[in-house]
Amino acid sequence: MELPRIVSVDDHVIEPAHLFETWLPARYRDRGPRPLTAGIGELAYTGGKYRFTTDPDGPLTDWWEYEGGLFPYKRTIAAAGFPREEMTLEGITREQMRRGCWEPKARLADMDLNHVEASLCFPTFPRFCGQTFAEARDKEVALACVRAYNDWMVEEWCGDSGGRLVPLCLVPLWDVGLAVDEVRRNAVRGVRAVTFSELPTCLGLPSIHSGYWNPFFAVCQDTSTVVCMHIGSSSQMPAASPDAPPAVQATLSFNNAMASLADFLFSGVLVRYPRLKLAYSEGQMGWIPYALERADDVWREHRAWGGVRDLLPEPPSVYYYRQVFCCFFRDKHGITSLDEVGRDNATFETDYPHVDSTFPHTERVALEHVRGLDAETVHKLMRGNAIRMLGLEHLDRPAA
């Protein structure tokens, strides 16, 4: 079987050290994020949270300093090119990373090596939906940082890629009016995807049931902007016990996506905004058939007391199949349940350069999943659904 070149809907970018010096207006730079290289001490991941100390004599690590806080880059988030046994939890500098982590031309070369035509990249230092800026004290500077990041994303990271690097922008989560403005500002220049929290109440933000986010959902619908929600965009990962090893969180990583999907399906948001598109990133898909079965059962059997009788005129699964996209990279169970997952709803990702990434073996891993499927379905999974979701029709046009 010849595998179509992949359009990956979930990869990641390590921000270059010059980002804010170049793109943040000069009047904010002394209060904005500052890159530094310094030693790191202990680095651990427990209870779904990273904990670290500094050590002048420790291994050199690249950091961001912002409002007195420190953010270190870790090998697990820049693991591309390392042998599996060396993908350990320790600090890392950009010079130790594969250059494709942070340099656009090198990324395109790695994409060619990995059978990938186009890639949508989530942020790292701002965190998956811009929590770093949402938590900042000085919101004037934070807003400037969001805009600077988006300008860098559109003009520098994606600008010379010939459409192969697909822009994914932040919104100022702390103010829905500013979020609406930022969606509009970026939509004018062709951006069709923004990040959002899978569970905003975990960030101290209003819930999707409150009506607060309706202007944001409306503008995303009107501009054909996809609302992308990455696992961990609630600033927490499922942890069965506070002292559980990181392997427990890694196993349960789909859990927040499942909770978020149920939240949206019963919120009425997808009824009010029937052209709004949601995308769940890195959540895999094998869990979806039962989640939909249970949601439909609850709608039929429990809607009289369940608070949704007047919200949903049709079973929840109707709205999922119409408006929601999932993605996978290692999920053979999801493939065997593809008719229930939705052949038009599933997309593919490589997760470059994270520890979970299939790089540089993505073509082989994908073929192991799709071998035996018909060519039309393989095209949908590897690129067609992503192209439709993100409005990337130029990728399927014949070369002039």
mmCIF file of C-alpha atoms in Angstrom:
data_model
loop_
_atom_site.group_PDB
_atom_site.id
_atom_site.type_symbol
_atom_site.label_atom_id
_atom_site.label_comp_id
_atom_site.label_asym_id
_atom_site.label_seq_id
_atom_site.Cartn_x
_atom_site.Cartn_y
_atom_site.Cartn_z
ATOM 1 C CA MET A 1 0.000 0.000 0.000
ATOM 2 C CA GLU A 2 1.223 3.487 -0.856
ATOM 3 C CA LEU A 3 0.460 5.839 2.019
ATOM 4 C CA PRO A 4 -0.626 9.410 1.153
ATOM 5 C CA ARG A 5 1.581 12.112 2.623
ATOM 6 C CA ILE A 6 0.278 12.981 6.054
ATOM 7 C CA VAL A 7 -1.295 16.197 7.294
ATOM 8 C CA SER A 8 -0.523 16.104 11.022
ATOM 9 C CA VAL A 9 -3.022 17.974 13.207
ATOM 10 C CA ASP A 10 -0.951 17.852 16.393
ATOM 11 C CA ASP A 11 2.733 18.625 16.550
ATOM 12 C CA HIS A 12 4.651 21.064 18.741
ATOM 13 C CA VAL A 13 7.102 23.925 18.386
ATOM 14 C CA ILE A 14 9.880 24.931 20.747
ATOM 15 C CA GLU A 15 9.949 28.715 20.715
ATOM 16 C CA PRO A 16 13.223 30.301 19.481
ATOM 17 C CA ALA A 17 15.099 32.458 21.960
ATOM 18 C CA HIS A 18 14.582 35.589 19.823
ATOM 19 C CA LEU A 19 10.776 35.343 19.662
ATOM 20 C CA PHE A 20 9.775 38.090 22.081
ATOM 21 C CA GLU A 21 12.847 40.264 21.474
ATOM 22 C CA THR A 22 11.862 40.336 17.794
ATOM 23 C CA TRP A 23 8.052 40.382 17.904
ATOM 24 C CA LEU A 24 7.089 42.016 21.221
ATOM 25 C CA PRO A 25 6.802 45.830 20.951
ATOM 26 C CA ALA A 26 9.865 47.528 22.468
ATOM 27 C CA ARG A 27 7.900 49.212 25.268
ATOM 28 C CA TYR A 28 6.995 45.808 26.736
ATOM 29 C CA ARG A 29 10.266 43.942 26.366
ATOM 30 C CA ASP A 30 11.655 44.674 29.816
ATOM 31 C CA ARG A 31 8.472 43.135 31.291
ATOM 32 C CA GLY A 32 8.063 40.329 28.776
ATOM 33 C CA PRO A 33 9.495 36.802 28.640
ATOM 34 C CA ARG A 34 13.303 36.626 28.722
ATOM 35 C CA PRO A 35 15.349 33.626 27.526
ATOM 36 C CA LEU A 36 18.282 32.368 29.573
ATOM 37 C CA THR A 37 20.582 29.368 29.804
ATOM 38 C CA ALA A 38 21.352 28.173 33.333
ATOM 39 C CA GLY A 39 21.783 25.039 35.409
ATOM 40 C CA ILE A 40 18.855 22.937 36.555
ATOM 41 C CA GLY A 41 18.594 20.897 39.735
ATOM 42 C CA GLU A 42 15.933 18.293 40.418
ATOM 43 C CA LEU A 43 13.205 17.810 37.808
ATOM 44 C CA ALA A 44 10.251 15.552 38.570
ATOM 45 C CA TYR A 45 6.708 14.870 37.394
ATOM 46 C CA THR A 46 4.306 13.819 40.138
ATOM 47 C CA GLY A 47 0.562 14.089 40.540
ATOM 48 C CA GLY A 48 0.241 15.460 37.011
ATOM 49 C CA LYS A 49 2.529 18.441 37.709
ATOM 50 C CA TYR A 50 6.160 19.281 36.920
ATOM 51 C CA ARG A 51 8.388 20.274 39.833
ATOM 52 C CA PHE A 52 11.949 21.521 39.529
ATOM 53 C CA THR A 53 14.730 23.393 41.253
ATOM 54 C CA THR A 54 17.559 25.526 39.928
ATOM 55 C CA ASP A 55 21.227 24.699 40.456
ATOM 56 C CA PRO A 56 24.060 26.905 39.144
ATOM 57 C CA ASP A 57 26.233 23.799 38.946
ATOM 58 C CA GLY A 58 23.548 21.592 37.375
ATOM 59 C CA PRO A 59 23.199 20.575 33.719
ATOM 60 C CA LEU A 60 22.726 23.542 31.403
ATOM 61 C CA THR A 61 19.105 24.087 30.383
ATOM 62 C CA ASP A 62 17.298 26.678 28.288
ATOM 63 C CA TRP A 63 14.631 28.541 30.264
ATOM 64 C CA TRP A 64 12.164 31.377 29.937
ATOM 65 C CA GLU A 65 11.889 33.870 32.795
ATOM 66 C CA TYR A 66 8.586 35.751 32.991
ATOM 67 C CA GLU A 67 7.117 37.776 35.852
ATOM 68 C CA GLY A 68 9.629 36.205 38.231
ATOM 69 C CA GLY A 69 8.725 32.632 37.275
ATOM 70 C CA LEU A 70 10.882 30.129 35.407
ATOM 71 C CA PHE A 71 9.934 27.691 32.647
ATOM 72 C CA PRO A 72 12.567 25.059 31.714
ATOM 73 C CA TYR A 73 12.625 23.089 28.475
ATOM 74 C CA LYS A 74 12.647 19.352 29.139
ATOM 75 C CA ARG A 75 14.020 16.521 27.009
ATOM 76 C CA THR A 76 10.626 14.791 26.970
ATOM 77 C CA ILE A 77 9.143 17.705 25.009
ATOM 78 C CA ALA A 78 12.102 17.859 22.613
ATOM 79 C CA ALA A 79 12.803 14.146 22.332
ATOM 80 C CA ALA A 80 13.012 13.848 18.535
ATOM 81 C CA GLY A 81 16.213 12.132 17.489
ATOM 82 C CA PHE A 82 17.039 10.651 20.882
ATOM 83 C CA PRO A 83 17.028 6.863 21.365
ATOM 84 C CA ARG A 84 14.000 5.730 23.364
ATOM 85 C CA GLU A 85 16.096 4.885 26.435
ATOM 86 C CA GLU A 86 17.508 8.452 26.438
ATOM 87 C CA MET A 87 14.095 10.169 26.408
ATOM 88 C CA THR A 88 14.433 10.973 30.075
ATOM 89 C CA LEU A 89 13.060 13.781 32.237
ATOM 90 C CA GLU A 90 15.917 16.266 32.346
ATOM 91 C CA GLY A 91 16.650 19.788 31.186
ATOM 92 C CA ILE A 92 17.767 20.499 27.632
ATOM 93 C CA THR A 93 19.159 23.389 25.596
ATOM 94 C CA ARG A 94 18.150 24.268 22.058
ATOM 95 C CA GLU A 95 21.626 23.307 20.888
ATOM 96 C CA GLN A 96 21.048 19.785 22.240
ATOM 97 C CA MET A 97 17.674 19.529 20.508
ATOM 98 C CA ARG A 98 17.098 18.455 16.965
ATOM 99 C CA ARG A 99 17.079 21.732 15.052
ATOM 100 C CA GLY A 100 13.612 21.028 13.642
ATOM 101 C CA CYS A 101 12.202 21.616 17.115
ATOM 102 C CA TRP A 102 12.595 25.380 16.728
ATOM 103 C CA GLU A 103 13.825 26.251 13.226
ATOM 104 C CA PRO A 104 11.250 26.252 10.374
ATOM 105 C CA LYS A 105 13.440 25.066 7.505
ATOM 106 C CA ALA A 106 14.827 22.228 9.593
ATOM 107 C CA ARG A 107 11.284 21.305 10.593
ATOM 108 C CA LEU A 108 10.270 21.037 6.933
ATOM 109 C CA ALA A 109 13.256 18.754 6.320
ATOM 110 C CA ASP A 110 12.190 16.539 9.234
ATOM 111 C CA MET A 111 8.651 16.481 7.885
ATOM 112 C CA ASP A 112 10.005 15.253 4.532
ATOM 113 C CA LEU A 113 11.963 12.581 6.375
ATOM 114 C CA ASN A 114 8.803 11.583 8.239
ATOM 115 C CA HIS A 115 6.349 11.380 5.274
ATOM 116 C CA VAL A 116 4.512 14.516 6.454
ATOM 117 C CA GLU A 117 3.319 17.216 4.085
ATOM 118 C CA ALA A 118 1.752 19.695 6.522
ATOM 119 C CA SER A 119 1.760 20.249 10.263
ATOM 120 C CA LEU A 120 -0.237 22.169 12.891
ATOM 121 C CA CYS A 121 1.949 23.009 15.903
ATOM 122 C CA PHE A 122 0.902 23.695 19.495
ATOM 123 C CA PRO A 123 2.968 26.073 21.673
ATOM 124 C CA THR A 124 5.321 25.017 24.450
ATOM 125 C CA PHE A 125 6.362 27.937 26.702
ATOM 126 C CA PRO A 126 2.879 29.570 26.546
ATOM 127 C CA ARG A 127 1.508 26.051 27.282
ATOM 128 C CA PHE A 128 -1.099 24.371 25.157
ATOM 129 C CA CYS A 129 -3.718 27.134 25.168
ATOM 130 C CA GLY A 130 -1.757 30.136 26.447
ATOM 131 C CA GLN A 131 -2.195 29.506 30.176
ATOM 132 C CA THR A 132 1.157 31.202 30.862
ATOM 133 C CA PHE A 133 -0.240 34.552 29.720
ATOM 134 C CA ALA A 134 -3.701 33.988 31.196
ATOM 135 C CA GLU A 135 -2.072 33.574 34.622
ATOM 136 C CA ALA A 136 0.113 36.692 34.295
ATOM 137 C CA ARG A 137 -0.433 39.624 36.631
ATOM 138 C CA ASP A 138 0.173 42.368 34.055
ATOM 139 C CA LYS A 139 -2.553 41.733 31.489
ATOM 140 C CA GLU A 140 -1.453 44.599 29.245
ATOM 141 C CA VAL A 141 1.900 42.881 28.706
ATOM 142 C CA ALA A 142 0.219 39.478 28.526
ATOM 143 C CA LEU A 143 -2.032 40.653 25.698
ATOM 144 C CA ALA A 144 0.997 42.031 23.863
ATOM 145 C CA CYS A 145 2.709 38.644 24.351
ATOM 146 C CA VAL A 146 -0.271 36.766 22.900
ATOM 147 C CA ARG A 147 -0.254 39.019 19.858
ATOM 148 C CA ALA A 148 3.529 38.787 19.504
ATOM 149 C CA TYR A 149 3.381 35.000 19.653
ATOM 150 C CA ASN A 150 0.673 34.947 16.991
ATOM 151 C CA ASP A 151 2.602 37.343 14.758
ATOM 152 C CA TRP A 152 5.675 35.124 15.057
ATOM 153 C CA MET A 153 3.578 32.023 14.391
ATOM 154 C CA VAL A 154 1.974 33.440 11.235
ATOM 155 C CA GLU A 155 4.802 35.499 9.779
ATOM 156 C CA GLU A 156 7.957 33.625 10.806
ATOM 157 C CA TRP A 157 7.188 30.034 11.770
ATOM 158 C CA CYS A 158 4.677 29.461 8.960
ATOM 159 C CA GLY A 159 5.508 32.350 6.636
ATOM 160 C CA ASP A 160 8.021 30.775 4.239
ATOM 161 C CA SER A 161 6.744 27.197 4.408
ATOM 162 C CA GLY A 162 4.548 27.304 1.308
ATOM 163 C CA GLY A 163 1.509 26.478 3.409
ATOM 164 C CA ARG A 164 3.074 23.344 4.903
ATOM 165 C CA LEU A 165 3.321 24.796 8.416
ATOM 166 C CA VAL A 166 -0.238 25.660 9.408
ATOM 167 C CA PRO A 167 -0.753 28.538 11.866
ATOM 168 C CA LEU A 168 -2.321 27.791 15.237
ATOM 169 C CA CYS A 169 -2.899 30.924 17.310
ATOM 170 C CA LEU A 170 -3.524 31.803 20.944
ATOM 171 C CA VAL A 171 -6.371 33.880 22.327
ATOM 172 C CA PRO A 172 -6.358 35.991 25.515
ATOM 173 C CA LEU A 173 -8.380 33.587 27.643
ATOM 174 C CA TRP A 174 -8.980 36.090 30.440
ATOM 175 C CA ASP A 175 -11.258 38.353 28.361
ATOM 176 C CA VAL A 176 -13.760 36.957 25.870
ATOM 177 C CA GLY A 177 -14.029 40.292 24.048
ATOM 178 C CA LEU A 178 -10.275 40.383 23.480
ATOM 179 C CA ALA A 179 -10.422 36.739 22.417
ATOM 180 C CA VAL A 180 -13.046 37.597 19.789
ATOM 181 C CA ASP A 181 -10.865 40.451 18.513
ATOM 182 C CA GLU A 182 -7.830 38.187 18.242
ATOM 183 C CA VAL A 183 -9.746 35.519 16.322
ATOM 184 C CA ARG A 184 -10.894 38.179 13.865
ATOM 185 C CA ARG A 185 -7.420 39.739 13.581
ATOM 186 C CA ASN A 186 -5.857 36.415 12.654
ATOM 187 C CA ALA A 187 -8.704 35.134 10.481
ATOM 188 C CA VAL A 188 -8.155 38.104 8.145
ATOM 189 C CA ARG A 189 -4.671 36.766 7.451
ATOM 190 C CA GLY A 190 -5.807 33.211 6.847
ATOM 191 C CA VAL A 191 -5.579 31.605 10.291
ATOM 192 C CA ARG A 192 -8.151 28.840 10.693
ATOM 193 C CA ALA A 193 -7.258 27.362 14.096
ATOM 194 C CA VAL A 194 -6.955 28.601 17.689
ATOM 195 C CA THR A 195 -6.170 26.846 20.930
ATOM 196 C CA PHE A 196 -8.668 26.609 23.784
ATOM 197 C CA SER A 197 -8.835 24.771 27.096
ATOM 198 C CA GLU A 198 -10.423 21.336 27.206
ATOM 199 C CA LEU A 199 -11.801 22.177 30.688
ATOM 200 C CA PRO A 200 -11.705 25.962 31.220
ATOM 201 C CA THR A 201 -13.078 25.818 34.763
ATOM 202 C CA CYS A 202 -9.845 24.067 35.802
ATOM 203 C CA LEU A 203 -8.090 27.319 34.875
ATOM 204 C CA GLY A 204 -10.508 29.378 36.971
ATOM 205 C CA LEU A 205 -12.398 30.478 33.843
ATOM 206 C CA PRO A 206 -16.173 30.384 33.199
ATOM 207 C CA SER A 207 -17.599 27.091 31.996
ATOM 208 C CA ILE A 208 -18.898 26.511 28.483
ATOM 209 C CA HIS A 209 -22.398 26.148 30.011
ATOM 210 C CA SER A 210 -22.405 29.684 31.396
ATOM 211 C CA GLY A 211 -22.913 31.516 28.100
ATOM 212 C CA TYR A 212 -19.741 33.545 28.702
ATOM 213 C CA TRP A 213 -17.933 31.977 25.740
ATOM 214 C CA ASN A 214 -20.795 32.341 23.255
ATOM 215 C CA PRO A 215 -19.228 35.357 21.471
ATOM 216 C CA PHE A 216 -16.013 33.356 21.073
ATOM 217 C CA PHE A 217 -17.838 30.330 19.657
ATOM 218 C CA ALA A 218 -19.846 32.608 17.365
ATOM 219 C CA VAL A 219 -16.780 34.293 15.870
ATOM 220 C CA CYS A 220 -15.029 30.945 15.431
ATOM 221 C CA GLN A 221 -18.081 29.693 13.545
ATOM 222 C CA ASP A 222 -18.308 32.841 11.417
ATOM 223 C CA THR A 223 -14.599 32.765 10.476
ATOM 224 C CA SER A 224 -14.369 28.961 10.024
ATOM 225 C CA THR A 225 -11.820 28.881 12.854
ATOM 226 C CA VAL A 226 -11.381 25.447 14.461
ATOM 227 C CA VAL A 227 -11.318 25.322 18.280
ATOM 228 C CA CYS A 228 -8.388 22.998 19.082
ATOM 229 C CA MET A 229 -8.148 21.437 22.546
ATOM 230 C CA HIS A 230 -4.991 19.549 23.495
ATOM 231 C CA ILE A 231 -4.785 17.109 26.399
ATOM 232 C CA GLY A 232 -3.336 19.026 29.325
ATOM 233 C CA SER A 233 -4.797 22.359 28.206
ATOM 234 C CA SER A 234 -6.583 22.371 31.555
ATOM 235 C CA SER A 235 -3.153 22.580 33.258
ATOM 236 C CA GLN A 236 -3.736 19.211 34.810
ATOM 237 C CA MET A 237 -3.518 15.592 33.791
ATOM 238 C CA PRO A 238 -5.593 12.768 35.277
ATOM 239 C CA ALA A 239 -3.846 11.210 38.258
ATOM 240 C CA ALA A 240 -5.315 8.229 40.070
ATOM 241 C CA SER A 241 -3.198 8.990 43.154
ATOM 242 C CA PRO A 242 -1.034 11.980 44.067
ATOM 243 C CA ASP A 243 2.031 9.756 44.307
ATOM 244 C CA ALA A 244 1.337 7.682 41.191
ATOM 245 C CA PRO A 245 4.250 7.295 38.755
ATOM 246 C CA PRO A 246 4.068 9.349 35.542
ATOM 247 C CA ALA A 247 3.117 6.184 33.643
ATOM 248 C CA VAL A 248 -0.360 6.426 35.203
ATOM 249 C CA GLN A 249 -0.946 9.912 33.819
ATOM 250 C CA ALA A 250 0.435 8.827 30.445
ATOM 251 C CA THR A 251 -2.010 5.904 30.358
ATOM 252 C CA LEU A 252 -4.978 8.086 31.329
ATOM 253 C CA SER A 253 -4.083 10.996 29.045
ATOM 254 C CA PHE A 254 -7.305 10.598 27.006
ATOM 255 C CA ASN A 255 -9.408 11.145 30.122
ATOM 256 C CA ASN A 256 -9.685 14.937 29.935
ATOM 257 C CA ALA A 257 -10.634 14.787 26.258
ATOM 258 C CA MET A 258 -13.441 12.375 27.138
ATOM 259 C CA ALA A 259 -14.667 14.675 29.930
ATOM 260 C CA SER A 260 -14.497 17.706 27.648
ATOM 261 C CA LEU A 261 -16.399 15.978 24.855
ATOM 262 C CA ALA A 262 -19.219 15.040 27.243
ATOM 263 C CA ASP A 263 -19.274 18.641 28.482
ATOM 264 C CA PHE A 264 -19.641 20.014 24.965
ATOM 265 C CA LEU A 265 -22.160 17.400 23.823
ATOM 266 C CA PHE A 266 -24.556 18.318 26.643
ATOM 267 C CA SER A 267 -23.856 22.068 26.673
ATOM 268 C CA GLY A 268 -26.048 23.109 23.754
ATOM 269 C CA VAL A 269 -23.056 24.911 22.198
ATOM 270 C CA LEU A 270 -23.050 22.651 19.142
ATOM 271 C CA VAL A 271 -26.806 23.160 18.728
ATOM 272 C CA ARG A 272 -26.510 26.954 18.839
ATOM 273 C CA TYR A 273 -23.472 27.021 16.559
ATOM 274 C CA PRO A 274 -24.050 24.247 14.015
ATOM 275 C CA ARG A 275 -21.000 25.154 11.884
ATOM 276 C CA LEU A 276 -18.564 25.377 14.801
ATOM 277 C CA LYS A 277 -15.770 22.787 14.592
ATOM 278 C CA LEU A 278 -14.019 21.264 17.607
ATOM 279 C CA ALA A 279 -10.770 19.298 17.402
ATOM 280 C CA TYR A 280 -9.431 17.081 20.192
ATOM 281 C CA SER A 281 -5.667 16.746 20.032
ATOM 282 C CA GLU A 282 -3.585 13.827 21.318
ATOM 283 C CA GLY A 283 -6.573 12.197 22.977
ATOM 284 C CA GLN A 284 -6.620 9.146 20.674
ATOM 285 C CA MET A 285 -10.031 7.720 19.695
ATOM 286 C CA GLY A 286 -10.659 4.169 20.913
ATOM 287 C CA TRP A 287 -12.748 5.472 23.820
ATOM 288 C CA ILE A 288 -15.145 7.455 21.625
ATOM 289 C CA PRO A 289 -17.641 4.729 20.620
ATOM 290 C CA TYR A 290 -18.642 3.945 24.182
ATOM 291 C CA ALA A 291 -18.628 7.628 25.204
ATOM 292 C CA LEU A 292 -21.136 8.312 22.410
ATOM 293 C CA GLU A 293 -23.197 5.235 23.241
ATOM 294 C CA ARG A 294 -23.420 6.282 26.885
ATOM 295 C CA ALA A 295 -24.223 9.913 26.017
ATOM 296 C CA ASP A 296 -27.055 8.824 23.713
ATOM 297 C CA ASP A 297 -28.391 6.442 26.381
ATOM 298 C CA VAL A 298 -28.366 9.257 28.952
ATOM 299 C CA TRP A 299 -30.161 11.553 26.492
ATOM 300 C CA ARG A 300 -32.877 8.949 25.890
ATOM 301 C CA GLU A 301 -33.296 7.607 29.417
ATOM 302 C CA HIS A 302 -32.389 10.494 31.719
ATOM 303 C CA ARG A 303 -33.114 13.740 29.931
ATOM 304 C CA ALA A 304 -36.235 14.472 32.001
ATOM 305 C CA TRP A 305 -34.125 15.033 35.123
ATOM 306 C CA GLY A 306 -30.686 15.415 33.535
ATOM 307 C CA GLY A 307 -31.031 19.089 32.673
ATOM 308 C CA VAL A 308 -30.748 18.698 28.893
ATOM 309 C CA ARG A 309 -34.324 18.092 27.743
ATOM 310 C CA ASP A 310 -34.603 21.577 26.275
ATOM 311 C CA LEU A 311 -30.972 21.865 25.136
ATOM 312 C CA LEU A 312 -30.597 18.960 22.724
ATOM 313 C CA PRO A 313 -33.362 18.192 20.221
ATOM 314 C CA GLU A 314 -31.353 15.230 18.877
ATOM 315 C CA PRO A 315 -29.067 12.588 20.444
ATOM 316 C CA PRO A 316 -25.585 13.895 21.350
ATOM 317 C CA SER A 317 -23.846 11.676 18.817
ATOM 318 C CA VAL A 318 -25.543 13.630 16.011
ATOM 319 C CA TYR A 319 -23.569 16.721 16.984
ATOM 320 C CA TYR A 320 -20.335 14.786 17.384
ATOM 321 C CA TYR A 321 -20.499 13.333 13.876
ATOM 322 C CA ARG A 322 -21.437 16.726 12.462
ATOM 323 C CA GLN A 323 -18.892 18.958 14.210
ATOM 324 C CA VAL A 324 -16.161 17.183 16.169
ATOM 325 C CA PHE A 325 -12.791 15.814 15.044
ATOM 326 C CA CYS A 326 -10.557 13.443 16.970
ATOM 327 C CA CYS A 327 -7.001 12.378 16.177
ATOM 328 C CA PHE A 328 -4.747 9.382 16.743
ATOM 329 C CA PHE A 329 -1.255 8.087 16.178
ATOM 330 C CA ARG A 330 -1.198 4.802 18.109
ATOM 331 C CA ASP A 331 -4.717 3.439 18.478
ATOM 332 C CA LYS A 332 -5.385 0.126 16.753
ATOM 333 C CA HIS A 333 -8.543 -0.373 18.805
ATOM 334 C CA GLY A 334 -9.845 2.911 17.432
ATOM 335 C CA ILE A 335 -9.200 1.683 13.907
ATOM 336 C CA THR A 336 -11.205 -1.501 14.521
ATOM 337 C CA SER A 337 -14.063 0.733 15.741
ATOM 338 C CA LEU A 338 -13.707 3.230 12.916
ATOM 339 C CA ASP A 339 -17.341 3.185 11.821
ATOM 340 C CA GLU A 340 -18.391 4.242 15.329
ATOM 341 C CA VAL A 341 -15.515 6.719 15.689
ATOM 342 C CA GLY A 342 -16.485 8.178 12.312
ATOM 343 C CA ARG A 343 -14.550 7.834 9.083
ATOM 344 C CA ASP A 344 -15.101 11.544 8.488
ATOM 345 C CA ASN A 345 -14.148 12.546 12.046
ATOM 346 C CA ALA A 346 -10.734 10.949 12.580
ATOM 347 C CA THR A 347 -7.442 12.661 11.762
ATOM 348 C CA PHE A 348 -3.789 11.729 12.239
ATOM 349 C CA GLU A 349 -0.896 13.282 14.159
ATOM 350 C CA THR A 350 2.815 12.647 14.680
ATOM 351 C CA ASP A 351 3.299 14.576 17.980
ATOM 352 C CA TYR A 352 6.755 15.744 16.861
ATOM 353 C CA PRO A 353 9.020 16.344 18.811
ATOM 354 C CA HIS A 354 7.475 14.930 22.008
ATOM 355 C CA VAL A 355 8.412 11.690 23.697
ATOM 356 C CA ASP A 356 5.227 10.066 22.329
ATOM 357 C CA SER A 357 6.087 10.986 18.735
ATOM 358 C CA THR A 358 6.285 8.400 15.979
ATOM 359 C CA PHE A 359 9.143 10.360 14.315
ATOM 360 C CA PRO A 360 11.007 9.260 12.215
ATOM 361 C CA HIS A 361 8.961 6.071 11.748
ATOM 362 C CA THR A 362 5.540 7.620 11.193
ATOM 363 C CA GLU A 363 4.976 6.077 7.765
ATOM 364 C CA ARG A 364 5.579 2.573 9.123
ATOM 365 C CA VAL A 365 3.406 3.152 12.212
ATOM 366 C CA ALA A 366 0.583 4.578 10.103
ATOM 367 C CA LEU A 367 0.726 1.675 7.654
ATOM 368 C CA GLU A 368 0.492 -0.794 10.547
ATOM 369 C CA HIS A 369 -2.804 0.878 11.469
ATOM 370 C CA VAL A 370 -4.466 1.406 8.088
ATOM 371 C CA ARG A 371 -3.352 -1.634 6.112
ATOM 372 C CA GLY A 372 -6.523 -3.398 4.977
ATOM 373 C CA LEU A 373 -8.628 -0.254 4.824
ATOM 374 C CA ASP A 374 -9.905 1.015 1.483
ATOM 375 C CA ALA A 375 -7.974 3.786 -0.272
ATOM 376 C CA GLU A 376 -10.692 6.402 0.260
ATOM 377 C CA THR A 377 -10.695 5.846 4.023
ATOM 378 C CA VAL A 378 -6.895 5.881 4.211
ATOM 379 C CA HIS A 379 -6.845 9.210 2.379
ATOM 380 C CA LYS A 380 -9.422 10.647 4.794
ATOM 381 C CA LEU A 381 -7.482 9.537 7.870
ATOM 382 C CA MET A 382 -4.031 10.570 6.696
ATOM 383 C CA ARG A 383 -4.964 13.945 5.194
ATOM 384 C CA GLY A 384 -8.444 14.400 3.756
ATOM 385 C CA ASN A 385 -10.301 15.027 7.011
ATOM 386 C CA ALA A 386 -7.567 17.380 8.245
ATOM 387 C CA ILE A 387 -7.652 19.308 4.971
ATOM 388 C CA ARG A 388 -11.429 19.693 5.235
ATOM 389 C CA MET A 389 -11.246 20.627 8.920
ATOM 390 C CA LEU A 390 -8.574 23.300 8.477
ATOM 391 C CA GLY A 391 -9.532 24.606 5.039
ATOM 392 C CA LEU A 392 -6.301 23.417 3.400
ATOM 393 C CA GLU A 393 -7.786 22.516 0.030
ATOM 394 C CA HIS A 394 -4.695 23.898 -1.722
ATOM 395 C CA LEU A 395 -2.823 20.800 -0.562
ATOM 396 C CA ASP A 396 -4.956 18.559 -2.769
ATOM 397 C CA ARG A 397 -4.830 20.730 -5.876
ATOM 398 C CA PRO A 398 -2.609 19.518 -8.733
ATOM 399 C CA ALA A 399 0.642 21.413 -9.096
ATOM 400 C CA ALA A 400 0.536 24.059 -11.825
#
